[in-house]
């Protein structure tokens, strides 16, 4: 467990002069992935096509609005289950939509653990040096794990969470 306050009080941030962090997921929070879910419904699942199509994701305006508001008081970081090999595509997508392109924490290419495990681990690492003021994620399993540990987390509900995406995040450990 990190020894930093999780409530966004700024105690750790004030100590080191850094602003607290606002942590944003990408898929389902900022990016509308619904147009590419059919690649995961196929048998066998077509993961490379699913990720390659991410450059055509529409922006979710609610998520972008929240990110822009967060930037006024916090440093924003992205914590996504997308694999590292999609970094350039993701950075270009963020830039095209007028969003900061980093810091961007991505899943190692060979890591297929459930999103709730991977994201909790990265978040604990971030909290070792910075206060985490907020986390927004669309995966109910991620939110439940983080909430149980006392993180200031919000479930993004502006894009209905699909069972296909849930399986990709929690069973296949791919996004």
Short mmCIF file of N, CA and C in Angstrom, two decimals:
data_model
loop_
_atom_site.label_atom_id
_atom_site.label_comp_id
_atom_site.label_asym_id
_atom_site.label_seq_id
_atom_site.Cartn_x
_atom_site.Cartn_y
_atom_site.Cartn_z
N UNK A 1 0.84 -1.19 0.00
CA UNK A 1 0.00 0.00 0.00
C UNK A 1 0.88 1.24 0.00
N UNK A 2 0.54 2.20 -0.85
CA UNK A 2 1.33 3.42 -0.86
C UNK A 2 1.11 4.21 0.42
N UNK A 3 2.15 4.97 0.81
CA UNK A 3 1.99 5.76 2.01
C UNK A 3 1.53 7.18 1.69
N UNK A 4 1.21 7.45 0.45
CA UNK A 4 0.72 8.76 0.03
C UNK A 4 -0.78 8.86 0.30
N UNK A 5 -1.27 10.07 0.64
CA UNK A 5 -2.72 10.22 0.77
C UNK A 5 -3.39 10.01 -0.58
N UNK A 6 -4.53 9.35 -0.58
CA UNK A 6 -5.22 9.04 -1.82
C UNK A 6 -6.39 9.98 -2.06
N UNK A 7 -6.65 10.87 -1.14
CA UNK A 7 -7.85 11.68 -1.23
C UNK A 7 -7.65 12.97 -2.02
N UNK A 8 -6.49 13.15 -2.63
CA UNK A 8 -6.25 14.35 -3.40
C UNK A 8 -5.99 15.57 -2.53
N UNK A 9 -5.68 15.37 -1.26
CA UNK A 9 -5.50 16.50 -0.35
C UNK A 9 -4.30 17.35 -0.70
N UNK A 10 -3.39 16.79 -1.47
CA UNK A 10 -2.23 17.56 -1.89
C UNK A 10 -1.08 17.53 -0.92
N UNK A 11 -1.17 16.79 0.17
CA UNK A 11 -0.09 16.77 1.16
C UNK A 11 1.23 16.34 0.52
N UNK A 12 1.23 15.26 -0.24
CA UNK A 12 2.47 14.81 -0.87
C UNK A 12 2.86 15.77 -1.99
N UNK A 13 1.89 16.24 -2.75
CA UNK A 13 2.19 17.16 -3.84
C UNK A 13 2.82 18.43 -3.31
N UNK A 14 2.32 18.95 -2.21
CA UNK A 14 2.87 20.17 -1.64
C UNK A 14 4.29 19.94 -1.15
N UNK A 15 4.56 18.75 -0.66
CA UNK A 15 5.88 18.43 -0.13
C UNK A 15 6.94 18.48 -1.22
N UNK A 16 6.62 17.96 -2.41
CA UNK A 16 7.63 17.92 -3.47
C UNK A 16 7.39 18.95 -4.57
N UNK A 17 6.40 19.81 -4.41
CA UNK A 17 6.15 20.87 -5.37
C UNK A 17 5.39 20.43 -6.61
N UNK A 18 5.05 19.16 -6.72
CA UNK A 18 4.35 18.66 -7.89
C UNK A 18 2.85 18.67 -7.65
N UNK A 19 2.11 18.84 -8.72
CA UNK A 19 0.65 18.78 -8.61
C UNK A 19 0.21 17.32 -8.49
N UNK A 20 -0.94 17.13 -7.89
CA UNK A 20 -1.50 15.77 -7.76
C UNK A 20 -1.87 15.25 -9.15
N UNK A 21 -2.01 13.94 -9.23
CA UNK A 21 -2.32 13.29 -10.51
C UNK A 21 -3.81 13.02 -10.67
N UNK A 22 -4.29 13.22 -11.89
CA UNK A 22 -5.60 12.76 -12.32
C UNK A 22 -5.32 11.66 -13.35
N UNK A 23 -5.78 10.46 -13.08
CA UNK A 23 -5.46 9.29 -13.90
C UNK A 23 -6.66 8.94 -14.77
N UNK A 24 -6.43 8.84 -16.08
CA UNK A 24 -7.50 8.55 -17.04
C UNK A 24 -7.19 7.29 -17.82
N UNK A 25 -8.18 6.41 -17.89
CA UNK A 25 -8.16 5.30 -18.83
C UNK A 25 -8.43 5.90 -20.21
N UNK A 26 -8.20 5.15 -21.27
CA UNK A 26 -8.46 5.67 -22.62
C UNK A 26 -9.70 5.01 -23.22
N UNK A 27 -9.65 3.69 -23.44
CA UNK A 27 -10.77 2.99 -24.08
C UNK A 27 -11.99 3.02 -23.17
N UNK A 28 -13.09 3.56 -23.69
CA UNK A 28 -14.34 3.63 -22.93
C UNK A 28 -14.45 4.86 -22.05
N UNK A 29 -13.37 5.62 -21.92
CA UNK A 29 -13.37 6.87 -21.15
C UNK A 29 -13.17 8.04 -22.09
N UNK A 30 -12.15 7.96 -22.93
CA UNK A 30 -11.86 9.00 -23.92
C UNK A 30 -12.15 8.53 -25.35
N UNK A 31 -11.99 7.24 -25.60
CA UNK A 31 -12.13 6.68 -26.94
C UNK A 31 -13.33 5.75 -27.02
N UNK A 32 -14.15 5.94 -28.04
CA UNK A 32 -15.31 5.09 -28.28
C UNK A 32 -14.86 3.89 -29.10
N UNK A 33 -14.80 2.74 -28.47
CA UNK A 33 -14.28 1.52 -29.10
C UNK A 33 -15.35 0.67 -29.76
N UNK A 34 -16.59 1.10 -29.70
CA UNK A 34 -17.68 0.22 -30.14
C UNK A 34 -17.56 -0.20 -31.60
N UNK A 35 -16.98 0.63 -32.47
CA UNK A 35 -16.86 0.28 -33.89
C UNK A 35 -15.90 -0.87 -34.14
N UNK A 36 -15.05 -1.19 -33.17
CA UNK A 36 -14.07 -2.25 -33.39
C UNK A 36 -14.29 -3.50 -32.54
N UNK A 37 -15.33 -3.52 -31.75
CA UNK A 37 -15.60 -4.69 -30.90
C UNK A 37 -15.88 -5.96 -31.71
N UNK A 38 -16.35 -5.80 -32.94
CA UNK A 38 -16.65 -6.98 -33.77
C UNK A 38 -15.41 -7.84 -34.00
N UNK A 39 -14.22 -7.26 -33.92
CA UNK A 39 -12.99 -8.05 -34.06
C UNK A 39 -12.81 -9.02 -32.89
N UNK A 40 -13.38 -8.68 -31.74
CA UNK A 40 -13.27 -9.55 -30.57
C UNK A 40 -14.42 -10.54 -30.48
N UNK A 41 -15.51 -10.24 -31.17
CA UNK A 41 -16.63 -11.19 -31.23
C UNK A 41 -16.33 -12.33 -32.20
N UNK A 42 -15.40 -12.11 -33.12
CA UNK A 42 -15.04 -13.12 -34.12
C UNK A 42 -14.31 -14.27 -33.44
N UNK A 43 -14.37 -15.43 -34.05
CA UNK A 43 -13.61 -16.60 -33.58
C UNK A 43 -12.76 -17.10 -34.71
N UNK A 44 -11.44 -17.09 -34.59
CA UNK A 44 -10.71 -16.61 -33.43
C UNK A 44 -10.75 -15.08 -33.35
N UNK A 45 -10.50 -14.58 -32.15
CA UNK A 45 -10.49 -13.13 -31.96
C UNK A 45 -9.33 -12.53 -32.75
N UNK A 46 -9.56 -11.36 -33.33
CA UNK A 46 -8.56 -10.70 -34.17
C UNK A 46 -8.00 -9.48 -33.43
N UNK A 47 -7.10 -9.77 -32.50
CA UNK A 47 -6.55 -8.73 -31.63
C UNK A 47 -5.79 -7.67 -32.38
N UNK A 48 -4.95 -8.04 -33.33
CA UNK A 48 -4.16 -7.03 -34.05
C UNK A 48 -5.06 -6.08 -34.82
N UNK A 49 -6.12 -6.59 -35.42
CA UNK A 49 -7.06 -5.71 -36.13
C UNK A 49 -7.83 -4.82 -35.15
N UNK A 50 -8.17 -5.38 -33.99
CA UNK A 50 -8.86 -4.60 -32.97
C UNK A 50 -8.02 -3.38 -32.57
N UNK A 51 -6.74 -3.60 -32.30
CA UNK A 51 -5.89 -2.50 -31.88
C UNK A 51 -5.53 -1.57 -33.04
N UNK A 52 -5.33 -2.12 -34.24
CA UNK A 52 -4.99 -1.28 -35.40
C UNK A 52 -6.11 -0.30 -35.73
N UNK A 53 -7.35 -0.69 -35.45
CA UNK A 53 -8.50 0.17 -35.75
C UNK A 53 -8.69 1.28 -34.72
N UNK A 54 -7.88 1.29 -33.66
CA UNK A 54 -8.03 2.30 -32.61
C UNK A 54 -7.77 3.72 -33.10
N UNK A 55 -7.06 3.86 -34.21
CA UNK A 55 -6.81 5.20 -34.72
C UNK A 55 -8.07 5.85 -35.29
N UNK A 56 -9.12 5.07 -35.46
CA UNK A 56 -10.39 5.60 -35.96
C UNK A 56 -11.45 5.75 -34.87
N UNK A 57 -11.05 5.59 -33.61
CA UNK A 57 -12.00 5.74 -32.51
C UNK A 57 -12.53 7.17 -32.44
N UNK A 58 -13.84 7.34 -32.36
CA UNK A 58 -14.36 8.68 -32.09
C UNK A 58 -14.01 9.09 -30.65
N UNK A 59 -13.86 10.39 -30.46
CA UNK A 59 -13.60 10.93 -29.14
C UNK A 59 -14.89 10.93 -28.33
N UNK A 60 -14.81 10.52 -27.09
CA UNK A 60 -15.95 10.60 -26.17
C UNK A 60 -15.87 11.97 -25.50
N UNK A 61 -16.78 12.85 -25.88
CA UNK A 61 -16.73 14.24 -25.43
C UNK A 61 -16.80 14.39 -23.92
N UNK A 62 -17.58 13.55 -23.25
CA UNK A 62 -17.68 13.64 -21.79
C UNK A 62 -16.32 13.38 -21.14
N UNK A 63 -15.62 12.37 -21.60
CA UNK A 63 -14.30 12.07 -21.06
C UNK A 63 -13.31 13.18 -21.34
N UNK A 64 -13.34 13.72 -22.57
CA UNK A 64 -12.42 14.80 -22.94
C UNK A 64 -12.70 16.05 -22.11
N UNK A 65 -13.97 16.33 -21.87
CA UNK A 65 -14.34 17.48 -21.05
C UNK A 65 -13.78 17.32 -19.63
N UNK A 66 -13.93 16.14 -19.07
CA UNK A 66 -13.42 15.89 -17.72
C UNK A 66 -11.90 15.98 -17.66
N UNK A 67 -11.25 15.52 -18.71
CA UNK A 67 -9.80 15.60 -18.75
C UNK A 67 -9.35 17.07 -18.80
N UNK A 68 -9.99 17.86 -19.61
CA UNK A 68 -9.62 19.28 -19.71
C UNK A 68 -9.85 20.01 -18.39
N UNK A 69 -10.91 19.69 -17.69
CA UNK A 69 -11.16 20.29 -16.37
C UNK A 69 -10.06 19.84 -15.40
N UNK A 70 -9.71 18.55 -15.44
CA UNK A 70 -8.68 18.02 -14.54
C UNK A 70 -7.34 18.72 -14.76
N UNK A 71 -7.04 19.08 -16.00
CA UNK A 71 -5.76 19.73 -16.31
C UNK A 71 -5.59 21.08 -15.62
N UNK A 72 -6.69 21.70 -15.23
CA UNK A 72 -6.58 23.01 -14.58
C UNK A 72 -5.98 22.91 -13.17
N UNK A 73 -6.13 21.76 -12.53
CA UNK A 73 -5.66 21.63 -11.15
C UNK A 73 -4.67 20.48 -10.94
N UNK A 74 -4.57 19.57 -11.92
CA UNK A 74 -3.77 18.36 -11.73
C UNK A 74 -2.90 18.08 -12.95
N UNK A 75 -1.92 17.23 -12.75
CA UNK A 75 -1.19 16.66 -13.87
C UNK A 75 -1.96 15.41 -14.29
N UNK A 76 -2.23 15.29 -15.58
CA UNK A 76 -2.97 14.15 -16.09
C UNK A 76 -2.01 13.08 -16.59
N UNK A 77 -2.29 11.84 -16.23
CA UNK A 77 -1.58 10.69 -16.78
C UNK A 77 -2.62 9.71 -17.30
N UNK A 78 -2.21 8.96 -18.31
CA UNK A 78 -3.07 7.92 -18.87
C UNK A 78 -2.61 6.57 -18.36
N UNK A 79 -3.57 5.75 -17.98
CA UNK A 79 -3.30 4.38 -17.55
C UNK A 79 -4.24 3.48 -18.34
N UNK A 80 -3.70 2.87 -19.38
CA UNK A 80 -4.51 2.08 -20.30
C UNK A 80 -4.05 0.64 -20.35
N UNK A 81 -4.98 -0.24 -20.67
CA UNK A 81 -4.65 -1.65 -20.86
C UNK A 81 -4.18 -1.95 -22.27
N UNK A 82 -4.12 -0.93 -23.13
CA UNK A 82 -3.61 -1.15 -24.49
C UNK A 82 -2.16 -1.63 -24.40
N UNK A 83 -1.77 -2.50 -25.34
CA UNK A 83 -0.39 -3.00 -25.32
C UNK A 83 0.61 -1.92 -25.77
N UNK A 84 1.80 -2.03 -25.26
CA UNK A 84 2.89 -1.09 -25.54
C UNK A 84 3.12 -0.91 -27.05
N UNK A 85 2.94 -1.95 -27.83
CA UNK A 85 3.19 -1.85 -29.27
C UNK A 85 2.26 -0.84 -29.96
N UNK A 86 1.22 -0.40 -29.27
CA UNK A 86 0.29 0.57 -29.83
C UNK A 86 0.55 1.99 -29.32
N UNK A 87 1.72 2.23 -28.77
CA UNK A 87 2.04 3.54 -28.21
C UNK A 87 1.94 4.65 -29.25
N UNK A 88 2.61 4.51 -30.40
CA UNK A 88 2.60 5.58 -31.41
C UNK A 88 1.19 5.86 -31.90
N UNK A 89 0.44 4.81 -32.19
CA UNK A 89 -0.95 4.98 -32.63
C UNK A 89 -1.75 5.75 -31.59
N UNK A 90 -1.57 5.40 -30.33
CA UNK A 90 -2.31 6.05 -29.24
C UNK A 90 -1.88 7.50 -29.08
N UNK A 91 -0.59 7.77 -29.14
CA UNK A 91 -0.11 9.15 -29.03
C UNK A 91 -0.65 10.00 -30.18
N UNK A 92 -0.65 9.46 -31.38
CA UNK A 92 -1.19 10.22 -32.54
C UNK A 92 -2.68 10.49 -32.36
N UNK A 93 -3.42 9.49 -31.84
CA UNK A 93 -4.86 9.67 -31.63
C UNK A 93 -5.10 10.77 -30.60
N UNK A 94 -4.37 10.75 -29.50
CA UNK A 94 -4.51 11.78 -28.47
C UNK A 94 -4.21 13.16 -29.05
N UNK A 95 -3.11 13.28 -29.77
CA UNK A 95 -2.72 14.57 -30.36
C UNK A 95 -3.78 15.06 -31.36
N UNK A 96 -4.30 14.17 -32.17
CA UNK A 96 -5.32 14.54 -33.15
C UNK A 96 -6.56 15.14 -32.48
N UNK A 97 -6.82 14.71 -31.26
CA UNK A 97 -7.99 15.20 -30.53
C UNK A 97 -7.65 16.32 -29.56
N UNK A 98 -6.43 16.86 -29.68
CA UNK A 98 -6.04 18.01 -28.86
C UNK A 98 -5.80 17.69 -27.40
N UNK A 99 -5.45 16.44 -27.11
CA UNK A 99 -5.20 16.01 -25.73
C UNK A 99 -3.70 15.81 -25.53
N UNK A 100 -3.21 15.99 -24.31
CA UNK A 100 -1.78 15.72 -24.05
C UNK A 100 -1.46 14.27 -24.44
N UNK A 101 -0.23 14.03 -24.85
CA UNK A 101 0.13 12.68 -25.30
C UNK A 101 0.90 11.88 -24.26
N UNK A 102 1.23 12.48 -23.16
CA UNK A 102 1.96 11.76 -22.12
C UNK A 102 1.75 12.44 -20.78
N UNK A 103 2.13 11.78 -19.72
CA UNK A 103 2.65 10.43 -19.57
C UNK A 103 1.57 9.38 -19.90
N UNK A 104 2.03 8.32 -20.53
CA UNK A 104 1.16 7.27 -21.01
C UNK A 104 1.68 5.93 -20.52
N UNK A 105 0.95 5.33 -19.58
CA UNK A 105 1.31 4.02 -19.02
C UNK A 105 0.50 2.96 -19.74
N UNK A 106 1.23 2.03 -20.39
CA UNK A 106 0.59 0.99 -21.19
C UNK A 106 1.00 -0.39 -20.68
N UNK A 107 0.19 -1.37 -21.02
CA UNK A 107 0.45 -2.76 -20.65
C UNK A 107 1.63 -3.30 -21.47
N UNK A 108 2.59 -3.96 -20.83
CA UNK A 108 3.65 -4.62 -21.61
C UNK A 108 3.02 -5.61 -22.60
N UNK A 109 3.61 -5.73 -23.77
CA UNK A 109 3.03 -6.56 -24.84
C UNK A 109 2.73 -7.99 -24.41
N UNK A 110 3.53 -8.56 -23.55
CA UNK A 110 3.35 -9.96 -23.17
C UNK A 110 2.61 -10.15 -21.84
N UNK A 111 2.03 -9.08 -21.32
CA UNK A 111 1.33 -9.13 -20.03
C UNK A 111 -0.17 -9.32 -20.27
N UNK A 112 -0.69 -10.48 -19.90
CA UNK A 112 -2.10 -10.78 -20.12
C UNK A 112 -2.87 -10.95 -18.82
N UNK A 113 -2.37 -10.33 -17.75
CA UNK A 113 -3.10 -10.36 -16.49
C UNK A 113 -4.35 -9.49 -16.61
N UNK A 114 -5.35 -9.74 -15.78
CA UNK A 114 -6.56 -8.91 -15.81
C UNK A 114 -6.22 -7.43 -15.60
N UNK A 115 -6.99 -6.57 -16.24
CA UNK A 115 -6.78 -5.13 -16.15
C UNK A 115 -6.78 -4.66 -14.70
N UNK A 116 -7.62 -5.23 -13.87
CA UNK A 116 -7.71 -4.78 -12.48
C UNK A 116 -6.40 -5.00 -11.73
N UNK A 117 -5.65 -6.03 -12.10
CA UNK A 117 -4.37 -6.33 -11.45
C UNK A 117 -3.28 -5.40 -11.99
N UNK A 118 -3.21 -5.28 -13.31
CA UNK A 118 -2.19 -4.45 -13.94
C UNK A 118 -2.34 -2.99 -13.51
N UNK A 119 -3.55 -2.48 -13.57
CA UNK A 119 -3.76 -1.07 -13.26
C UNK A 119 -3.53 -0.77 -11.78
N UNK A 120 -3.92 -1.68 -10.91
CA UNK A 120 -3.65 -1.48 -9.47
C UNK A 120 -2.15 -1.40 -9.23
N UNK A 121 -1.39 -2.27 -9.86
CA UNK A 121 0.06 -2.30 -9.69
C UNK A 121 0.69 -0.98 -10.17
N UNK A 122 0.30 -0.50 -11.34
CA UNK A 122 0.85 0.75 -11.86
C UNK A 122 0.46 1.92 -10.96
N UNK A 123 -0.78 1.93 -10.53
CA UNK A 123 -1.26 3.01 -9.67
C UNK A 123 -0.48 3.05 -8.35
N UNK A 124 -0.22 1.91 -7.78
CA UNK A 124 0.58 1.86 -6.55
C UNK A 124 1.96 2.44 -6.79
N UNK A 125 2.54 2.15 -7.94
CA UNK A 125 3.85 2.71 -8.27
C UNK A 125 3.80 4.22 -8.41
N UNK A 126 2.78 4.73 -9.08
CA UNK A 126 2.63 6.18 -9.24
C UNK A 126 2.48 6.86 -7.89
N UNK A 127 1.72 6.24 -7.00
CA UNK A 127 1.46 6.83 -5.68
C UNK A 127 2.69 6.82 -4.78
N UNK A 128 3.72 6.11 -5.19
CA UNK A 128 4.95 6.12 -4.41
C UNK A 128 5.64 7.47 -4.41
N UNK A 129 5.35 8.29 -5.43
CA UNK A 129 6.02 9.59 -5.50
C UNK A 129 5.07 10.76 -5.70
N UNK A 130 3.79 10.48 -5.96
CA UNK A 130 2.83 11.55 -6.21
C UNK A 130 1.49 11.23 -5.56
N UNK A 131 0.74 12.26 -5.25
CA UNK A 131 -0.62 12.08 -4.75
C UNK A 131 -1.53 11.78 -5.94
N UNK A 132 -2.41 10.82 -5.80
CA UNK A 132 -3.40 10.51 -6.82
C UNK A 132 -4.71 11.16 -6.39
N UNK A 133 -5.14 12.18 -7.13
CA UNK A 133 -6.35 12.93 -6.80
C UNK A 133 -7.60 12.25 -7.33
N UNK A 134 -7.48 11.57 -8.49
CA UNK A 134 -8.65 10.92 -9.07
C UNK A 134 -8.22 9.90 -10.11
N UNK A 135 -9.10 8.91 -10.29
CA UNK A 135 -8.92 7.88 -11.31
C UNK A 135 -10.28 7.72 -11.99
N UNK A 136 -10.28 7.74 -13.33
CA UNK A 136 -11.52 7.48 -14.07
C UNK A 136 -11.27 6.30 -14.99
N UNK A 137 -12.11 5.27 -14.84
CA UNK A 137 -11.99 4.04 -15.64
C UNK A 137 -13.39 3.55 -15.96
N UNK A 138 -13.53 2.85 -17.08
CA UNK A 138 -14.84 2.34 -17.48
C UNK A 138 -15.07 0.89 -17.08
N UNK A 139 -14.04 0.23 -16.56
CA UNK A 139 -14.14 -1.19 -16.22
C UNK A 139 -14.61 -1.34 -14.78
N UNK A 140 -15.82 -1.89 -14.59
CA UNK A 140 -16.33 -2.04 -13.22
C UNK A 140 -15.41 -2.87 -12.32
N UNK A 141 -14.71 -3.86 -12.87
CA UNK A 141 -13.81 -4.68 -12.06
C UNK A 141 -12.62 -3.86 -11.58
N UNK A 142 -12.08 -3.01 -12.44
CA UNK A 142 -10.97 -2.12 -12.05
C UNK A 142 -11.45 -1.16 -10.96
N UNK A 143 -12.60 -0.55 -11.19
CA UNK A 143 -13.14 0.41 -10.22
C UNK A 143 -13.37 -0.26 -8.88
N UNK A 144 -13.92 -1.46 -8.87
CA UNK A 144 -14.20 -2.16 -7.61
C UNK A 144 -12.92 -2.43 -6.82
N UNK A 145 -11.87 -2.89 -7.50
CA UNK A 145 -10.60 -3.18 -6.83
C UNK A 145 -9.99 -1.91 -6.27
N UNK A 146 -9.98 -0.85 -7.07
CA UNK A 146 -9.37 0.40 -6.62
C UNK A 146 -10.18 1.03 -5.49
N UNK A 147 -11.48 0.98 -5.62
CA UNK A 147 -12.36 1.53 -4.57
C UNK A 147 -12.16 0.79 -3.25
N UNK A 148 -12.01 -0.53 -3.32
CA UNK A 148 -11.81 -1.33 -2.11
C UNK A 148 -10.51 -0.96 -1.40
N UNK A 149 -9.53 -0.46 -2.16
CA UNK A 149 -8.25 -0.05 -1.57
C UNK A 149 -8.26 1.43 -1.16
N UNK A 150 -9.36 2.12 -1.39
CA UNK A 150 -9.45 3.50 -0.95
C UNK A 150 -9.03 4.55 -1.96
N UNK A 151 -8.82 4.16 -3.20
CA UNK A 151 -8.45 5.13 -4.23
C UNK A 151 -9.67 6.00 -4.59
N UNK A 152 -9.44 7.27 -4.95
CA UNK A 152 -10.54 8.15 -5.39
C UNK A 152 -10.88 7.84 -6.85
N UNK A 153 -11.75 6.88 -7.06
CA UNK A 153 -12.02 6.36 -8.39
C UNK A 153 -13.47 6.61 -8.80
N UNK A 154 -13.67 6.82 -10.08
CA UNK A 154 -15.01 7.03 -10.64
C UNK A 154 -15.20 6.09 -11.81
N UNK A 155 -16.37 5.48 -11.88
CA UNK A 155 -16.73 4.64 -13.01
C UNK A 155 -17.28 5.51 -14.13
N UNK A 156 -16.62 5.46 -15.29
CA UNK A 156 -17.10 6.19 -16.47
C UNK A 156 -18.31 5.44 -17.03
N UNK A 157 -19.43 6.12 -17.12
CA UNK A 157 -20.67 5.48 -17.57
C UNK A 157 -21.19 6.08 -18.87
N UNK A 158 -20.45 6.97 -19.50
CA UNK A 158 -20.96 7.63 -20.70
C UNK A 158 -20.88 6.76 -21.94
N UNK A 159 -20.20 5.62 -21.88
CA UNK A 159 -20.24 4.61 -22.94
C UNK A 159 -20.59 3.30 -22.26
N UNK A 160 -21.73 2.73 -22.60
CA UNK A 160 -22.11 1.47 -21.92
C UNK A 160 -21.00 0.43 -22.04
N UNK A 161 -20.70 -0.20 -20.92
CA UNK A 161 -19.63 -1.20 -20.87
C UNK A 161 -20.15 -2.50 -21.46
N UNK A 162 -19.49 -2.99 -22.50
CA UNK A 162 -19.96 -4.20 -23.18
C UNK A 162 -19.35 -5.45 -22.57
N UNK A 163 -20.05 -6.56 -22.72
CA UNK A 163 -19.53 -7.83 -22.22
C UNK A 163 -18.30 -8.24 -23.02
N UNK A 164 -18.23 -7.87 -24.30
CA UNK A 164 -17.06 -8.18 -25.12
C UNK A 164 -15.84 -7.47 -24.57
N UNK A 165 -15.98 -6.21 -24.24
CA UNK A 165 -14.85 -5.45 -23.69
C UNK A 165 -14.48 -5.97 -22.30
N UNK A 166 -15.47 -6.31 -21.50
CA UNK A 166 -15.20 -6.86 -20.16
C UNK A 166 -14.37 -8.14 -20.28
N UNK A 167 -14.73 -9.01 -21.19
CA UNK A 167 -13.97 -10.25 -21.37
C UNK A 167 -12.53 -9.95 -21.83
N UNK A 168 -12.38 -8.95 -22.70
CA UNK A 168 -11.04 -8.59 -23.17
C UNK A 168 -10.19 -8.07 -22.03
N UNK A 169 -10.80 -7.29 -21.14
CA UNK A 169 -10.05 -6.68 -20.04
C UNK A 169 -9.76 -7.66 -18.91
N UNK A 170 -10.73 -8.49 -18.60
CA UNK A 170 -10.61 -9.32 -17.41
C UNK A 170 -10.24 -10.78 -17.67
N UNK A 171 -10.70 -11.35 -18.76
CA UNK A 171 -10.40 -12.75 -19.02
C UNK A 171 -9.17 -12.92 -19.92
N UNK A 172 -9.15 -12.14 -21.00
CA UNK A 172 -8.06 -12.26 -21.95
C UNK A 172 -6.86 -11.42 -21.56
N UNK A 173 -7.07 -10.41 -20.71
CA UNK A 173 -5.99 -9.54 -20.28
C UNK A 173 -5.33 -8.83 -21.45
N UNK A 174 -6.14 -8.25 -22.30
CA UNK A 174 -5.60 -7.66 -23.52
C UNK A 174 -5.83 -6.17 -23.65
N UNK A 175 -6.71 -5.59 -22.89
CA UNK A 175 -6.96 -4.15 -23.03
C UNK A 175 -7.33 -3.54 -21.70
#
